[in-house]
Tab-separated table of C-alpha atoms in Angstrom:
chain	number	residue	atom	x	y	z
A	1	GLY	CA	5.746	-16.134	5.909
A	2	ALA	CA	3.508	-13.601	7.591
A	3	VAL	CA	0.098	-13.274	6.033
A	4	VAL	CA	-2.694	-10.785	6.383
A	5	SER	CA	-6.119	-12.079	5.501
A	6	GLN	CA	-8.754	-9.612	4.359
A	7	HIS	CA	-12.381	-10.632	3.998
A	8	PRO	CA	-14.475	-10.399	1.943
A	9	SER	CA	-12.542	-9.918	-1.269
A	10	TRP	CA	-15.530	-8.313	-2.877
A	11	VAL	CA	-18.975	-7.220	-1.754
A	12	ILE	CA	-21.993	-5.627	-3.350
A	13	CYS	CA	-24.501	-3.876	-1.122
A	14	LYS	CA	-27.498	-1.630	-1.461
A	15	SER	CA	-27.377	2.037	-0.696
A	16	GLY	CA	-28.130	2.739	2.969
A	17	THR	CA	-26.849	-0.556	4.314
A	18	SER	CA	-23.646	-1.148	6.284
A	19	VAL	CA	-20.751	-3.354	5.306
A	20	LYS	CA	-18.039	-4.805	7.542
A	21	ILE	CA	-14.570	-5.674	6.253
A	22	GLU	CA	-12.236	-7.805	8.347
A	23	CYS	CA	-8.458	-7.733	8.459
A	24	ARG	CA	-6.633	-10.511	10.296
A	25	SER	CA	-2.956	-11.085	10.914
A	26	LEU	CA	-2.559	-14.850	10.690
A	27	ASP	CA	0.783	-15.621	12.280
A	28	PHE	CA	1.817	-12.507	14.149
A	29	GLN	CA	0.290	-10.057	16.568
A	30	ALA	CA	-0.295	-6.659	15.055
A	31	THR	CA	-0.570	-3.808	17.491
A	32	THR	CA	-1.015	-1.434	14.574
A	33	MET	CA	-3.081	-1.869	11.433
A	34	PHE	CA	-3.721	0.596	8.650
A	35	TRP	CA	-6.721	1.045	6.372
A	36	TYR	CA	-6.331	2.423	2.863
A	37	ARG	CA	-8.719	3.327	0.102
A	38	GLN	CA	-7.809	3.183	-3.556
A	39	PHE	CA	-9.740	4.868	-6.340
A	40	PRO	CA	-9.242	3.778	-9.959
A	41	LYS	CA	-5.911	4.980	-11.293
A	42	GLN	CA	-5.159	6.677	-7.983
A	43	SER	CA	-2.740	5.949	-5.219
A	44	LEU	CA	-3.589	4.249	-1.971
A	45	MET	CA	-4.906	6.865	0.423
A	46	LEU	CA	-4.438	6.229	4.121
A	47	MET	CA	-7.784	6.449	5.859
A	48	ALA	CA	-6.895	5.622	9.429
A	49	THR	CA	-4.420	3.975	11.739
A	50	SER	CA	-5.895	1.337	13.993
A	51	ASN	CA	-4.283	0.602	17.340
A	52	GLU	CA	-5.290	-2.389	19.428
A	53	GLY	CA	-7.323	-1.427	22.452
A	54	SER	CA	-7.612	2.249	21.604
A	55	LYS	CA	-9.469	4.522	19.242
A	56	ALA	CA	-8.360	4.703	15.660
A	57	THR	CA	-6.582	7.774	14.361
A	58	TYR	CA	-8.282	9.090	11.257
A	59	GLU	CA	-6.671	11.089	8.480
A	60	GLN	CA	-7.943	14.518	7.663
A	61	GLY	CA	-11.112	14.421	5.619
A	62	VAL	CA	-12.099	10.878	6.605
A	63	GLU	CA	-15.451	10.721	8.411
A	64	LYS	CA	-15.132	8.831	11.673
A	65	ASP	CA	-18.843	8.108	11.892
A	66	LYS	CA	-18.915	6.881	8.338
A	67	PHE	CA	-15.955	4.535	8.528
A	68	LEU	CA	-15.997	2.784	11.890
A	69	ILE	CA	-12.794	1.021	12.824
A	70	ASN	CA	-12.501	-1.492	15.622
A	71	HIS	CA	-9.236	-3.140	16.629
A	72	ALA	CA	-10.469	-5.364	19.415
A	73	SER	CA	-7.672	-7.913	19.413
A	74	LEU	CA	-4.037	-8.189	18.379
A	75	THR	CA	-4.991	-10.118	15.269
A	76	LEU	CA	-8.193	-8.479	14.079
A	77	SER	CA	-9.229	-5.048	12.889
A	78	THR	CA	-12.552	-4.301	11.238
A	79	LEU	CA	-13.706	-1.462	9.019
A	80	THR	CA	-17.447	-0.862	8.841
A	81	VAL	CA	-18.791	1.398	6.124
A	82	THR	CA	-22.033	2.696	7.586
A	83	SER	CA	-25.024	3.804	5.542
A	84	ALA	CA	-23.097	3.143	2.368
A	85	HIS	CA	-23.659	5.243	-0.734
A	86	PRO	CA	-22.508	4.744	-4.315
A	87	GLU	CA	-19.637	7.205	-3.792
A	88	ASP	CA	-18.250	4.835	-1.147
A	89	SER	CA	-17.643	2.270	-3.873
A	90	SER	CA	-13.923	1.690	-3.904
A	91	PHE	CA	-11.091	-0.736	-3.200
A	92	TYR	CA	-10.223	-0.949	0.489
A	93	ILE	CA	-6.899	-2.379	1.622
A	94	CYS	CA	-5.609	-3.118	5.091
A	95	SER	CA	-2.076	-3.608	6.267
A	96	ALA	CA	-0.681	-4.843	9.547
A	97	LYS	CA	2.618	-4.090	11.197
A	98	ASP	CA	4.629	-6.980	12.585
A	99	PRO	CA	6.476	-5.620	15.614
A	100	SER	CA	8.798	-8.594	16.086
A	101	PRO	CA	12.548	-7.999	15.645
A	102	SER	CA	12.704	-10.612	12.896
A	103	ALA	CA	10.399	-8.457	10.769
A	104	TYR	CA	12.496	-5.301	11.135
A	105	ASN	CA	13.383	-5.083	7.444
A	106	SER	CA	9.856	-5.695	6.208
A	107	PRO	CA	7.328	-5.090	8.955
A	108	LEU	CA	4.276	-4.181	6.879
A	109	HIS	CA	2.053	-6.881	5.396
A	110	PHE	CA	-0.903	-6.110	3.178
A	111	GLY	CA	-4.216	-7.806	2.661
A	112	ASN	CA	-5.459	-8.554	-0.840
A	113	GLY	CA	-8.050	-5.812	-0.623
A	114	THR	CA	-11.845	-5.650	-0.724
A	115	ARG	CA	-13.776	-4.362	-3.720
A	116	LEU	CA	-16.917	-2.624	-2.446
A	117	THR	CA	-19.696	-1.766	-4.868
A	118	VAL	CA	-22.697	0.141	-3.559
A	119	THR	CA	-25.762	0.071	-5.798
B	1	GLY	CA	3.139	17.966	2.511
B	2	ASN	CA	4.689	14.640	1.660
B	3	SER	CA	3.916	13.179	-1.747
B	4	VAL	CA	5.133	10.698	-4.328
B	5	THR	CA	4.923	11.099	-8.079
B	6	GLN	CA	5.570	8.135	-10.304
B	7	MET	CA	5.225	7.221	-13.934
B	8	GLU	CA	1.719	6.316	-14.908
B	9	GLY	CA	1.074	3.379	-17.115
B	10	PRO	CA	0.041	1.063	-18.242
B	11	VAL	CA	3.288	-0.066	-19.804
B	12	THR	CA	3.730	-3.124	-22.004
B	13	LEU	CA	7.187	-4.548	-22.669
B	14	SER	CA	8.596	-7.584	-24.371
B	15	GLU	CA	10.492	-10.155	-22.359
B	16	GLU	CA	14.156	-9.227	-21.757
B	17	ALA	CA	13.494	-5.522	-22.297
B	18	PHE	CA	14.981	-2.901	-19.997
B	19	LEU	CA	12.624	-1.374	-17.466
B	20	THR	CA	12.696	2.020	-15.787
B	21	ILE	CA	9.886	3.352	-13.658
B	22	ASN	CA	10.466	6.914	-12.554
B	23	CYS	CA	9.609	8.051	-9.053
B	24	THR	CA	10.164	11.409	-7.411
B	25	TYR	CA	9.129	12.548	-4.002
B	26	THR	CA	8.458	15.625	-1.925
B	27	ALA	CA	9.046	15.396	1.787
B	28	THR	CA	9.980	17.446	4.798
B	29	GLY	CA	12.836	15.723	6.526
B	30	TYR	CA	14.462	12.456	5.537
B	31	PRO	CA	12.023	9.783	4.470
B	32	SER	CA	12.637	6.125	3.815
B	33	LEU	CA	11.765	5.101	0.267
B	34	PHE	CA	10.133	1.915	-0.949
B	35	TRP	CA	8.976	0.064	-3.993
B	36	TYR	CA	6.002	-2.223	-3.486
B	37	VAL	CA	4.719	-4.715	-6.043
B	38	GLN	CA	1.238	-6.155	-6.410
B	39	TYR	CA	1.001	-9.318	-8.471
B	40	PRO	CA	-2.396	-10.234	-9.943
B	41	GLY	CA	-4.772	-11.414	-7.245
B	42	GLU	CA	-2.354	-10.731	-4.399
B	43	GLY	CA	-1.708	-8.054	-1.803
B	44	LEU	CA	1.095	-5.515	-1.950
B	45	GLN	CA	4.543	-6.873	-1.187
B	46	LEU	CA	7.711	-4.996	-0.378
B	47	LEU	CA	10.081	-5.237	-3.343
B	48	LEU	CA	12.966	-3.135	-2.057
B	49	LYS	CA	13.737	-0.165	0.102
B	50	ALA	CA	16.365	2.442	0.956
B	51	THR	CA	16.546	4.342	4.193
B	52	LYS	CA	19.093	7.074	3.501
B	53	ALA	CA	20.676	9.042	0.685
B	54	ASP	CA	22.809	7.053	-1.794
B	55	ASP	CA	21.518	3.734	-0.463
B	56	LYS	CA	20.685	1.228	-3.178
B	57	GLY	CA	17.887	-1.230	-2.671
B	58	SER	CA	17.856	-4.400	-4.740
B	59	ASN	CA	15.769	-7.538	-5.023
B	60	LYS	CA	14.808	-10.011	-7.761
B	61	GLY	CA	16.990	-8.167	-10.268
B	62	PHE	CA	15.354	-4.813	-9.540
B	63	GLU	CA	17.369	-1.869	-8.248
B	64	ALA	CA	16.642	1.643	-7.052
B	65	THR	CA	18.997	4.268	-5.629
B	66	TYR	CA	17.951	6.938	-3.138
B	67	ARG	CA	18.976	10.216	-4.785
B	68	LYS	CA	18.542	13.092	-2.393
B	69	GLU	CA	19.831	15.699	-4.833
B	70	THR	CA	17.136	14.864	-7.380
B	71	THR	CA	14.582	13.586	-4.809
B	72	SER	CA	14.216	10.445	-6.881
B	73	PHE	CA	14.039	6.692	-6.418
B	74	HIS	CA	13.731	5.274	-9.936
B	75	LEU	CA	13.191	1.539	-10.292
B	76	GLU	CA	15.224	-0.369	-12.894
B	77	LYS	CA	15.598	-3.887	-14.154
B	78	GLY	CA	17.904	-4.888	-16.949
B	79	SER	CA	15.845	-7.736	-18.364
B	80	VAL	CA	12.205	-8.174	-17.444
B	81	GLN	CA	10.373	-11.474	-17.401
B	82	VAL	CA	6.733	-12.372	-17.928
B	83	SER	CA	6.522	-13.049	-14.198
B	84	ASP	CA	7.325	-9.380	-13.524
B	85	SER	CA	3.881	-8.397	-14.797
B	86	ALA	CA	2.340	-6.543	-11.858
B	87	VAL	CA	1.481	-3.128	-10.495
B	88	TYR	CA	4.419	-1.239	-8.999
B	89	PHE	CA	4.027	1.395	-6.291
B	90	CYS	CA	6.641	3.856	-5.143
B	91	ALA	CA	6.206	5.004	-1.542
B	92	LEU	CA	7.826	7.019	1.190
B	93	SER	CA	7.658	6.608	4.920
B	94	MET	CA	7.685	9.431	7.414
B	95	VAL	CA	6.978	9.718	11.093
B	96	GLN	CA	4.023	12.031	11.562
B	97	GLY	CA	2.208	12.682	14.787
B	98	GLY	CA	4.260	10.042	16.517
B	99	SER	CA	3.407	7.269	14.075
B	100	GLU	CA	5.056	6.073	10.912
B	101	LYS	CA	2.954	6.485	7.774
B	102	LEU	CA	3.336	5.371	4.183
B	103	VAL	CA	2.533	7.697	1.309
B	104	PHE	CA	2.062	5.948	-2.026
B	105	GLY	CA	2.337	6.950	-5.641
B	106	LYS	CA	-0.496	6.060	-8.024
B	107	GLY	CA	1.004	2.802	-9.136
B	108	MET	CA	2.025	1.661	-12.574
B	109	LYS	CA	0.771	-1.476	-14.256
B	110	LEU	CA	3.433	-3.391	-16.144
B	111	THR	CA	2.652	-6.157	-18.594
B	112	VAL	CA	5.494	-8.232	-19.978
B	113	ASN	CA	4.770	-10.262	-23.083
B	114	PRO	CA	6.731	-13.364	-24.087
């Protein structure tokens, strides 16, 4: 079945550095991908909607310059956390929408998430 | 705004016990409702969904009915198995700003013991 690969699964970085997280749709072309952030014991919060070939749409309160999203191809979206700080430590999850008719009943596929720890 | 409130865990049950996970929602308009499941080490997967009032979603022995009058979408299973141990998320989907967005509840961790 359709799979979304998210890499890395976990990363530790020093404060002030930047970290890139990749989200790939492996067997379908995703014109739309979503990035979520999950705090401990909290729900998944939508950060931004990533559309191939255009600028991402960010949710209110999410800093565009802090969380750079690039959706350069139909199978890849990247989230870069720039100048990371300890408060950016969190679990980041991507999902990709399969637009094909066969996926009508279940179009969203999620990555396994990335655990970011900023020291 | 749109929101989802669900039971918070963690919950531990014995095998073959009855499971109910409560979920209520607040939404303007008529959302679609979902239950997602996250097994250990895996990404979220769609468990079941309902797109309009009185619809019942079902899968793998789980059921949930879209109740508009009580704005609820409670998840039930008559007899849980060890393999049902996972985190369960209730969610709603609405079209906002021309795009469809999912709003999740906090998730509830279920552990089923043999």
